[in-house]
XYZ file of C-alpha atoms in Angstrom:
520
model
C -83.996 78.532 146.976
C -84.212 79.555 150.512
C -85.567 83.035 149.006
C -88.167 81.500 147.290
C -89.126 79.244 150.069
C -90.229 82.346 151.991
C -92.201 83.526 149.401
C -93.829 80.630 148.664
C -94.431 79.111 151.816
C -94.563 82.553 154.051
C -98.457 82.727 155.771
C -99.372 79.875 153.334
C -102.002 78.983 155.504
C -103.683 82.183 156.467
C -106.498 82.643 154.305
C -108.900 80.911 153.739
C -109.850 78.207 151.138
C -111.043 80.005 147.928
C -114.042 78.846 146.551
C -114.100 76.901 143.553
C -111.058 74.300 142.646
C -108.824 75.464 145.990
C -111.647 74.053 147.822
C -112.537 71.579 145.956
C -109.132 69.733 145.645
C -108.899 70.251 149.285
C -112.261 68.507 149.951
C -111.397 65.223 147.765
C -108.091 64.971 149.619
C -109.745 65.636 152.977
C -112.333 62.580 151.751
C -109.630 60.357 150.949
C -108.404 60.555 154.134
C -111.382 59.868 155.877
C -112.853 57.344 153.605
C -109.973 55.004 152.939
C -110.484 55.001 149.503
C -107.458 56.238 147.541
C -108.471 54.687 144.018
C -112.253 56.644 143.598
C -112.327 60.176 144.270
C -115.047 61.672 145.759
C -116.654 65.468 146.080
C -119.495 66.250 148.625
C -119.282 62.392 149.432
C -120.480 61.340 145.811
C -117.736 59.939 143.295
C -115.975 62.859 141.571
C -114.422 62.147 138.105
C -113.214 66.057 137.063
C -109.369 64.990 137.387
C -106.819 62.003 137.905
C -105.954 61.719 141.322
C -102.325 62.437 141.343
C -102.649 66.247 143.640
C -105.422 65.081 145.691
C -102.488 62.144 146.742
C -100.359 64.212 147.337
C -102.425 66.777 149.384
C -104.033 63.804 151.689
C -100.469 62.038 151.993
C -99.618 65.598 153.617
C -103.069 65.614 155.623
C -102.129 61.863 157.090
C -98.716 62.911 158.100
C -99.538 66.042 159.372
C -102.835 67.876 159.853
C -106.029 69.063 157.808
C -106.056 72.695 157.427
C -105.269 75.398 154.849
C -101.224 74.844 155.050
C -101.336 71.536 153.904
C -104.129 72.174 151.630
C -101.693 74.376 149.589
C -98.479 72.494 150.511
C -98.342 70.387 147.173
C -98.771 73.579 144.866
C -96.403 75.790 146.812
C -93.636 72.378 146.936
C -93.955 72.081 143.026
C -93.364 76.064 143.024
C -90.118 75.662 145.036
C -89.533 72.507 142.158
C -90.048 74.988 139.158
C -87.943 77.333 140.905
C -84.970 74.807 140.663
C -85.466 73.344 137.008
C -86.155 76.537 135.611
C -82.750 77.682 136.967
C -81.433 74.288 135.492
C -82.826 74.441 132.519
C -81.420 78.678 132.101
C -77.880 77.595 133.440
C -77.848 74.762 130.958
C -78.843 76.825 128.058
C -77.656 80.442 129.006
C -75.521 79.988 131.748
C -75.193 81.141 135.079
C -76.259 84.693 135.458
C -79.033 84.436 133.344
C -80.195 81.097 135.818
C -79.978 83.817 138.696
C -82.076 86.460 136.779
C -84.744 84.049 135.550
C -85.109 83.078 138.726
C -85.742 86.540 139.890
C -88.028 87.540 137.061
C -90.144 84.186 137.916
C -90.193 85.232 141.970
C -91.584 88.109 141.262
C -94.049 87.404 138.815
C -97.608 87.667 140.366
C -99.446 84.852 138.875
C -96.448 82.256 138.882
C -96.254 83.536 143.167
C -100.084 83.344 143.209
C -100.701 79.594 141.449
C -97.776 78.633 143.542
C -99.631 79.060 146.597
C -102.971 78.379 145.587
C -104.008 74.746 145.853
C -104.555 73.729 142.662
C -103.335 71.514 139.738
C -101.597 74.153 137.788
C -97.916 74.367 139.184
C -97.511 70.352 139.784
C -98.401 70.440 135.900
C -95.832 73.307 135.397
C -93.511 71.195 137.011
C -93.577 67.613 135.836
C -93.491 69.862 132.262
C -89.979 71.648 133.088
C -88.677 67.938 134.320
C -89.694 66.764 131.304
C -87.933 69.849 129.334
C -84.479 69.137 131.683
C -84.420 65.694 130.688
C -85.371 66.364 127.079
C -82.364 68.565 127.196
C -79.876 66.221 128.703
C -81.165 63.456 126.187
C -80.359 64.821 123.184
C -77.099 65.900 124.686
C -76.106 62.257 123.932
C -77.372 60.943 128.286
C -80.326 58.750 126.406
C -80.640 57.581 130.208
C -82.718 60.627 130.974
C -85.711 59.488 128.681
C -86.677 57.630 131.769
C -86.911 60.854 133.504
C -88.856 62.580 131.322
C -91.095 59.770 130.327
C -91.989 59.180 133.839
C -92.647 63.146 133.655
C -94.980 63.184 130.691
C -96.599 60.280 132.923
C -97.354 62.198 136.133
C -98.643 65.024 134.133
C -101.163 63.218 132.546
C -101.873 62.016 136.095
C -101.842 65.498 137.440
C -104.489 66.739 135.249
C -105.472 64.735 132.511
C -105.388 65.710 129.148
C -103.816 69.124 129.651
C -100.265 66.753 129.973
C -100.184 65.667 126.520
C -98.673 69.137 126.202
C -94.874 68.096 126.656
C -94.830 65.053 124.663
C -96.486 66.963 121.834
C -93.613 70.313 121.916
C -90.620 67.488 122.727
C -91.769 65.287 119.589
C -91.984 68.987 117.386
C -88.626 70.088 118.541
C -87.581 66.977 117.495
C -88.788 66.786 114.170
C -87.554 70.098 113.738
C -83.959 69.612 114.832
C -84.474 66.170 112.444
C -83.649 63.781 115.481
C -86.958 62.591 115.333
C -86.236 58.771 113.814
C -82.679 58.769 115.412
C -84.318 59.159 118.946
C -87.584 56.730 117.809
C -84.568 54.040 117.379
C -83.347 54.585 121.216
C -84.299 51.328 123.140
C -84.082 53.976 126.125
C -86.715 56.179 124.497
C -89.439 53.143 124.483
C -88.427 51.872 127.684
C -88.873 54.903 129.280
C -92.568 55.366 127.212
C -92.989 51.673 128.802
C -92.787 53.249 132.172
C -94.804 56.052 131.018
C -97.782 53.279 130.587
C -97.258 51.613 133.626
C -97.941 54.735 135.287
C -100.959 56.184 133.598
C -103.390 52.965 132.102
C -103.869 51.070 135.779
C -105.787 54.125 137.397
C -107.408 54.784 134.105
C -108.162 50.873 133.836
C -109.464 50.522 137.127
C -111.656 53.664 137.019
C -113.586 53.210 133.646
C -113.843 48.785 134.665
C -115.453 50.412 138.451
C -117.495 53.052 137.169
C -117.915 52.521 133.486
C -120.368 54.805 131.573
C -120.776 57.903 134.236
C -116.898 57.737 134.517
C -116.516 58.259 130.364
C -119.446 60.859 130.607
C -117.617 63.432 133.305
C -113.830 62.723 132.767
C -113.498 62.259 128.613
C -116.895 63.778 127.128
C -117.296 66.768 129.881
C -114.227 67.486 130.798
C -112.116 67.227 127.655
C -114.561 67.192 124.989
C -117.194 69.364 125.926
C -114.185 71.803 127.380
C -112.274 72.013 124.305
C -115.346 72.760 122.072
C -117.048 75.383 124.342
C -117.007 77.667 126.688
C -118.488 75.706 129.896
C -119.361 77.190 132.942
C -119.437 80.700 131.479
C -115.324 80.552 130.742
C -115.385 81.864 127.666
C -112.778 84.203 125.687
C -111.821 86.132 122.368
C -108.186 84.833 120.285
C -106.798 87.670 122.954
C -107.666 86.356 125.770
C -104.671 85.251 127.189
C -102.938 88.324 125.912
C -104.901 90.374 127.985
C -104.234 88.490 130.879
C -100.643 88.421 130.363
C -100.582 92.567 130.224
C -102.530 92.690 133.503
C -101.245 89.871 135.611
C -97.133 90.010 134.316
C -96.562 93.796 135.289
C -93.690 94.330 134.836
C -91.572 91.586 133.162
C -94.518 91.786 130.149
C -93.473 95.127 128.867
C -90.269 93.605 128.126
C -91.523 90.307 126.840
C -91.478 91.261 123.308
C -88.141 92.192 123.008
C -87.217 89.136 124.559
C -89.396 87.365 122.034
C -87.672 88.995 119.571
C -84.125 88.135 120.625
C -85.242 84.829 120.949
C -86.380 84.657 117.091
C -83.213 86.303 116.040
C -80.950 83.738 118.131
C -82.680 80.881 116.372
C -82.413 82.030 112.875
C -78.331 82.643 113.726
C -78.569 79.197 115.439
C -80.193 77.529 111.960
C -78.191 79.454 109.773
C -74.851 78.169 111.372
C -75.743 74.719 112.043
C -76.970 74.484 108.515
C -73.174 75.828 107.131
C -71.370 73.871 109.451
C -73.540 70.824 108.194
C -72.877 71.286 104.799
C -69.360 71.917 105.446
C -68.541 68.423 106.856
C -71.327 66.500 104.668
C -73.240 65.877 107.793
C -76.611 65.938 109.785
C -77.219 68.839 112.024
C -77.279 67.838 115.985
C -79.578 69.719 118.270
C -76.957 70.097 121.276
C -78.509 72.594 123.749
C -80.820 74.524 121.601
C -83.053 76.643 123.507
C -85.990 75.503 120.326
C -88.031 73.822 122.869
C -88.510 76.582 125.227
C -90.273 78.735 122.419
C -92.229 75.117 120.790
C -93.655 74.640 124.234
C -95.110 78.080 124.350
C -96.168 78.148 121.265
C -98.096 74.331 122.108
C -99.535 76.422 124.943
C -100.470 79.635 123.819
C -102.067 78.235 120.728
C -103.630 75.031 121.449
C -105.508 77.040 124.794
C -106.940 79.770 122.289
C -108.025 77.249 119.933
C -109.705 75.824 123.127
C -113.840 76.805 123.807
C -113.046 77.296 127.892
C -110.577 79.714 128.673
C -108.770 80.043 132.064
C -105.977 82.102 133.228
C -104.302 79.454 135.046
C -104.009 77.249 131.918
C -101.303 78.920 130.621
C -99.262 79.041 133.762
C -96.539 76.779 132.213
C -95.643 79.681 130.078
C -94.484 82.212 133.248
C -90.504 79.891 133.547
C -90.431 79.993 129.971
C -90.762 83.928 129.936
C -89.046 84.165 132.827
C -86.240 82.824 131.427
C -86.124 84.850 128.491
C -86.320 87.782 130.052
C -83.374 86.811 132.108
C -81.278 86.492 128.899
C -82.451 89.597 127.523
C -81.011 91.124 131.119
C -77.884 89.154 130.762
C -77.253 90.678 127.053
C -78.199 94.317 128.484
C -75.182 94.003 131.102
C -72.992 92.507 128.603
C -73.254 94.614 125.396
C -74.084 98.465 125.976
C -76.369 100.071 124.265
C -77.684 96.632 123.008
C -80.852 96.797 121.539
C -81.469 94.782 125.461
C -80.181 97.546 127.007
C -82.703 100.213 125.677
C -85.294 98.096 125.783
C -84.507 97.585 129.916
C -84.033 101.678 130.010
C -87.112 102.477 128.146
C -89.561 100.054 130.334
C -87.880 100.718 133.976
C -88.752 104.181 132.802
C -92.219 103.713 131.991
C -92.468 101.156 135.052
C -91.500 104.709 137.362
C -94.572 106.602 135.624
C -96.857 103.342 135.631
C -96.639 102.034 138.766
C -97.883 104.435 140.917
C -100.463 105.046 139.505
C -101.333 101.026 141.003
C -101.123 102.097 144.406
C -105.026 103.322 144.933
C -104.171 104.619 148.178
C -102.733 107.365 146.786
C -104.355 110.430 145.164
C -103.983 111.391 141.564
C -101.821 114.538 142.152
C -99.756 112.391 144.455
C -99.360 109.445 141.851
C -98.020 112.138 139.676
C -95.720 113.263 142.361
C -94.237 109.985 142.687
C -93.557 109.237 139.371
C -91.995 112.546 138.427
C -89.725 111.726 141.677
C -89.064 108.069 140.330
C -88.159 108.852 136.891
C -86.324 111.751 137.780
C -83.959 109.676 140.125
C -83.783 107.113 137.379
C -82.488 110.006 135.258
C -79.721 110.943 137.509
C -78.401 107.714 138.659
C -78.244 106.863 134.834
C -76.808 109.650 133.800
C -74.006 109.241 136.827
C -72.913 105.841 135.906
C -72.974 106.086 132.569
C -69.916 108.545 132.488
C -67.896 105.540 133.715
C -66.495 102.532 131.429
C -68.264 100.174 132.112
C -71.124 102.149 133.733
C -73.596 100.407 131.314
C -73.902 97.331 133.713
C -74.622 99.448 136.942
C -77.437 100.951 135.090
C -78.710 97.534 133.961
C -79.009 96.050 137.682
C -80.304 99.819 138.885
C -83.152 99.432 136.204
C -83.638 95.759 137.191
C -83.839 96.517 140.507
C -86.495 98.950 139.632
C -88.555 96.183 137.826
C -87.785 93.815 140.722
C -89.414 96.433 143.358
C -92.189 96.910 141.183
C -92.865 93.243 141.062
C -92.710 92.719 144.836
C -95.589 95.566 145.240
C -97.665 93.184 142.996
C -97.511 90.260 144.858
C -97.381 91.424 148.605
C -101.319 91.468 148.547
C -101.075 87.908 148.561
C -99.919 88.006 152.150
C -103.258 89.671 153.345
C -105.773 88.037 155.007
C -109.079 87.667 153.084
C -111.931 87.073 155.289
C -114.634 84.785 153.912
C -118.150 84.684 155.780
C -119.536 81.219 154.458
C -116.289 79.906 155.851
C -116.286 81.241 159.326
C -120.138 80.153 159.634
C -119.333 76.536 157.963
C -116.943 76.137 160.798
C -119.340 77.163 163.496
C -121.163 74.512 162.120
C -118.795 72.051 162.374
C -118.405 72.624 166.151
C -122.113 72.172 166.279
C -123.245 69.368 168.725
C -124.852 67.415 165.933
C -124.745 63.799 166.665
C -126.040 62.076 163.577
C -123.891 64.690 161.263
C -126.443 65.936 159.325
C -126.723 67.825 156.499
C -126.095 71.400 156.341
C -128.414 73.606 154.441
C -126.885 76.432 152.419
C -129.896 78.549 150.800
C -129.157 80.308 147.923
C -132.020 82.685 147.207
C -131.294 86.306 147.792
C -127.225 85.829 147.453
C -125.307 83.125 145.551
C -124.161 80.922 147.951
C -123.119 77.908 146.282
C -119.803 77.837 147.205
C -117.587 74.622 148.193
C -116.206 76.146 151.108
C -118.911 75.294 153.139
C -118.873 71.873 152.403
C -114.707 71.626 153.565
C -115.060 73.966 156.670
C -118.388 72.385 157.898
C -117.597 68.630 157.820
C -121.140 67.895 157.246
C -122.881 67.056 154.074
C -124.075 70.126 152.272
C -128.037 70.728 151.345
C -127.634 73.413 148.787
C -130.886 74.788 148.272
C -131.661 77.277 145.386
C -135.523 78.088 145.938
C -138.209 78.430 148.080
C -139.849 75.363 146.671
C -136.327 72.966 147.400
C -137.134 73.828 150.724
C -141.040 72.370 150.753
C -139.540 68.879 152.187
C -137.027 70.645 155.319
C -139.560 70.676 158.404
C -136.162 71.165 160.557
C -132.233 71.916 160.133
C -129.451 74.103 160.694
C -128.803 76.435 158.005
C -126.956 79.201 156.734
C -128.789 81.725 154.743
C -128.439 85.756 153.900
C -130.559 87.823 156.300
C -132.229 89.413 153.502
C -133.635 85.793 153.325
C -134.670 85.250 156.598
C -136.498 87.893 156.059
C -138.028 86.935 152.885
C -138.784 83.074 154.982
C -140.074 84.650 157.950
C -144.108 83.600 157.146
C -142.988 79.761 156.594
C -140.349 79.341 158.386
C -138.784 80.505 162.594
C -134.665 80.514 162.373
C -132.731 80.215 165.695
C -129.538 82.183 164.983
C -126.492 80.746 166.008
C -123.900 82.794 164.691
C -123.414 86.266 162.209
C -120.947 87.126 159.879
C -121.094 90.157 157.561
C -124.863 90.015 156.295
C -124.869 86.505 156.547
C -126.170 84.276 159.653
C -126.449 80.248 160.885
C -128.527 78.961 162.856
C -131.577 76.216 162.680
C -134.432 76.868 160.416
C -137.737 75.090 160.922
C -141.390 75.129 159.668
C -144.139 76.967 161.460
C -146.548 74.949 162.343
């Protein structure tokens, strides 16, 4: 845990907001705050009905007790990170034990787009993790504890706050695992069970209530038609995908762990077959009903909820499947676990074959280096693979040094993918949307953001200028401005220069801000 504090919480705050839902979620919270109104959100100081309002709590609660700023504007994300961290270790330990807990762990730390959504201010990883408390107390229920359906009904609850309609996706895998292990009318008989769905109710309808009694028709129009209607039929906004969408991203943003994904896959599907087969004999045998206990079924139901109810889905987004990363994660820490165990498993080639692909692969992602000397490294890497294999092998039990060497190899590989997201990233509308908020302006007036030569629509100027934002798209949105302060492209200034003077105030890159006003 302390590892993965560091690398979810290390220069948290030094880049700016990205543009888009980062900034966006920061904005509402930062709006909450200053408005006083904690029960209608609101974007660019107009209601905002995209999401429940269960993040943007969290985020201002951190903003009142400490500060506005970048930090805090992550802090929620990164905290439910550090929470996955420690259920998805649960949740291993409890069905694998503990090594495999440590290696999942490991495999998930290192995994660039569970590290990146971790520290990126958005919904995704508080979903992730009200889902994996929801899987832990699943777990623990049918273990014969039918206390912990209070758990994870009040978990099925705040993910449905967190973001909506995307949280019917762990009541929908638990109730399918249980109608597959045939404990579905047992557990609908548990007085615990509809308690606990009783608190689940208390938790989402008042918001919900509230909202469509306040705002009525526009409310029903943006949160249920647009937002999970209209998403789920097409692709809005231009987020649109093939059946392998996800697939794709998977190969490109899980290097390494995916090349050995489908081998852990596999194991998985072989497991549960042996798993079937013997509860089925044993069943038969006594002349009774086959118990769950702590099948590992729900893992692979919840991915397979995921995978397939997001391609069936018009819109498609990387980040909606980040709920998947623990699950693989922990797969691929059994898989690990049976390479050390059992030489010359099927696990342990598998491990040997991609740590040796990973040492021809992976320099070949370091663009710093040329060609000839990617080639050099590689034939350096995989020919001290080679040799320390081929050393501890000769011993007995020389198989299991060769499994941590190789997953050590992995592991390295998986810290060069993520230690970009250390880097400072510069953003130009940002720096000029805070020189506007230091801008003696007494009446707070709007900022215009003109959007002619270069896209500038961008919600970062909107949280780093505390003014209202102007966005202006044309030359003829700009017929009514006689006088303002602005921030525009040069090229446009250029391309203004017969109808409008503009003061500058400030550069950055090819952009400038300053105050625009109308000859004559």
């Amino acid at each position: 845990m302390l590892i993965a504090t560091f690398v979810l919480f290390y220069e948290l705050g030094a880049r700016t907001l990205n543009n888009w839902d980062e900034a966006i979620y920061a904005q509402v919270s930062k709006e909450i705050v200053n408005s006083g109104d904690w029960l209608t959100l609101h974007w660019g100081y107009a209601p905002w009905y995209h999401k429940p309002p269960l993040f943007m709590w969290m985020t201002a609660l951190l903003y009142r007790l400490f500060e506005v700023n970048e930090f805090w504007a992550r802090a929620a994300s990164a905290l439910s990170g550090l929470g996955v961290v420690g259920v998805a270790y649960l949740i291993s330990q409890r069905l694998y034990g503990r090594l495999t807990a440590v290696f999942s762990v490991g495999v998930l730390l290192t995994n660039f787009s569970f590290v990146h959504y971790a520290r990126f201010g958005t919904t995704d990883v508080t979903l992730a993790l009200f889902i994996f408390i929801s899987i832990y107390a699943y777990l623990r229920a049918v273990a014969g504890a039918h206390r912990w359906w209070y758990l994870a009904w009040f978990a099925m609850a705040s993910a449905l706050m967190t973001k909506g309609v995307a949280g019917l996706i762990v009541p929908i895998a638990i109730l399918t695992a249980l109608l597959v292990d045939r404990q579905l009318w047992p557990t609908l008989r548990l007085k615990t069970f509809w308690r606990g769905s009783l608190v689940a109710a208390l938790i989402v309808l008042p918001w919900h209530g509230i909202a469509l009694y306040q705002h009525g028709q526009a409310f029903v129009d943006q949160y249920f038609l647009y937002h999970v209607v209209e998403r789920s039929t097409n692709g809005i906004e231009g987020n649109e995908g093939g059946p392998a969408f996800y697939f794709l991203k998977l190969g490109k943003k899980f290097f390494p762990w995916v090349w050995l994904l489908p081998m852990a896959f596999a194991l998985q599907i072989k497991e549960q077959i042996q798993e079937q087969i013997k509860k089925s004999s044993s069943a038969s045998s006594l002349g009774q009903n086959q118990t769950p206990g702590q099948s590992s079924r729900i893992l692979l139901v919840l991915v397979l909820v995921v995978l397939g109810g997001f391609t069936l889905v018009g819109t498609k987004l990387e980040w909606y499947v980040v709920p998947c990363y623990p699950v693989f994660a922990i797969w691929i820490g059994h898989l690990i676990t049976q390479a050390i165990r059992y030489r010359y498993s099927a696990s342990f080639v598998s491990l040997l074959v991609v740590a040796a692909a990973v040492c021809v692969l992976a320099p070949q992602r370091v663009t710093f280096l040329s060609p000839p000397a990617q080639m050099a490294v590689a034939g350096f890497g995989l020919v001290g693979l080679t040799a320390i294999s081929g050393y501890f092998l000769r011993f007995a039990k020389g198989y299991q040094a060769v499994s941590l060497v190789l997953c050590g190899v992995l592991v390295l590989a998986g810290v060069r993918e993520i230690r970009g997201l250390y880097l400072e990233v510069p953003s130009p509308v940002a720096a000029l949307a805070e020189s506007a908020s230091q801008s003696a302006n007494p009446n707070n007036e709007e900022l215009i953001v003109v959007s002619l030569s270069e896209d500038l629509y961008m919600p970062t100027a909107l949280f780093y200028s505390n003014r209202p934002i102007r966005w202006v798209r044309s030359v003829n949105d700009l017929e009514t401005v006689t006088e303002g302060e602005a921030v525009l492209a040069e090229e446009d200034i250029e391309l203004l220069s017969r109808q409008y003077e503009f003061q500058v105030f400030s550069k950055a890159d090819d952009l400038a801000y300053g105050k625009i006003s109308k000859r004559g």
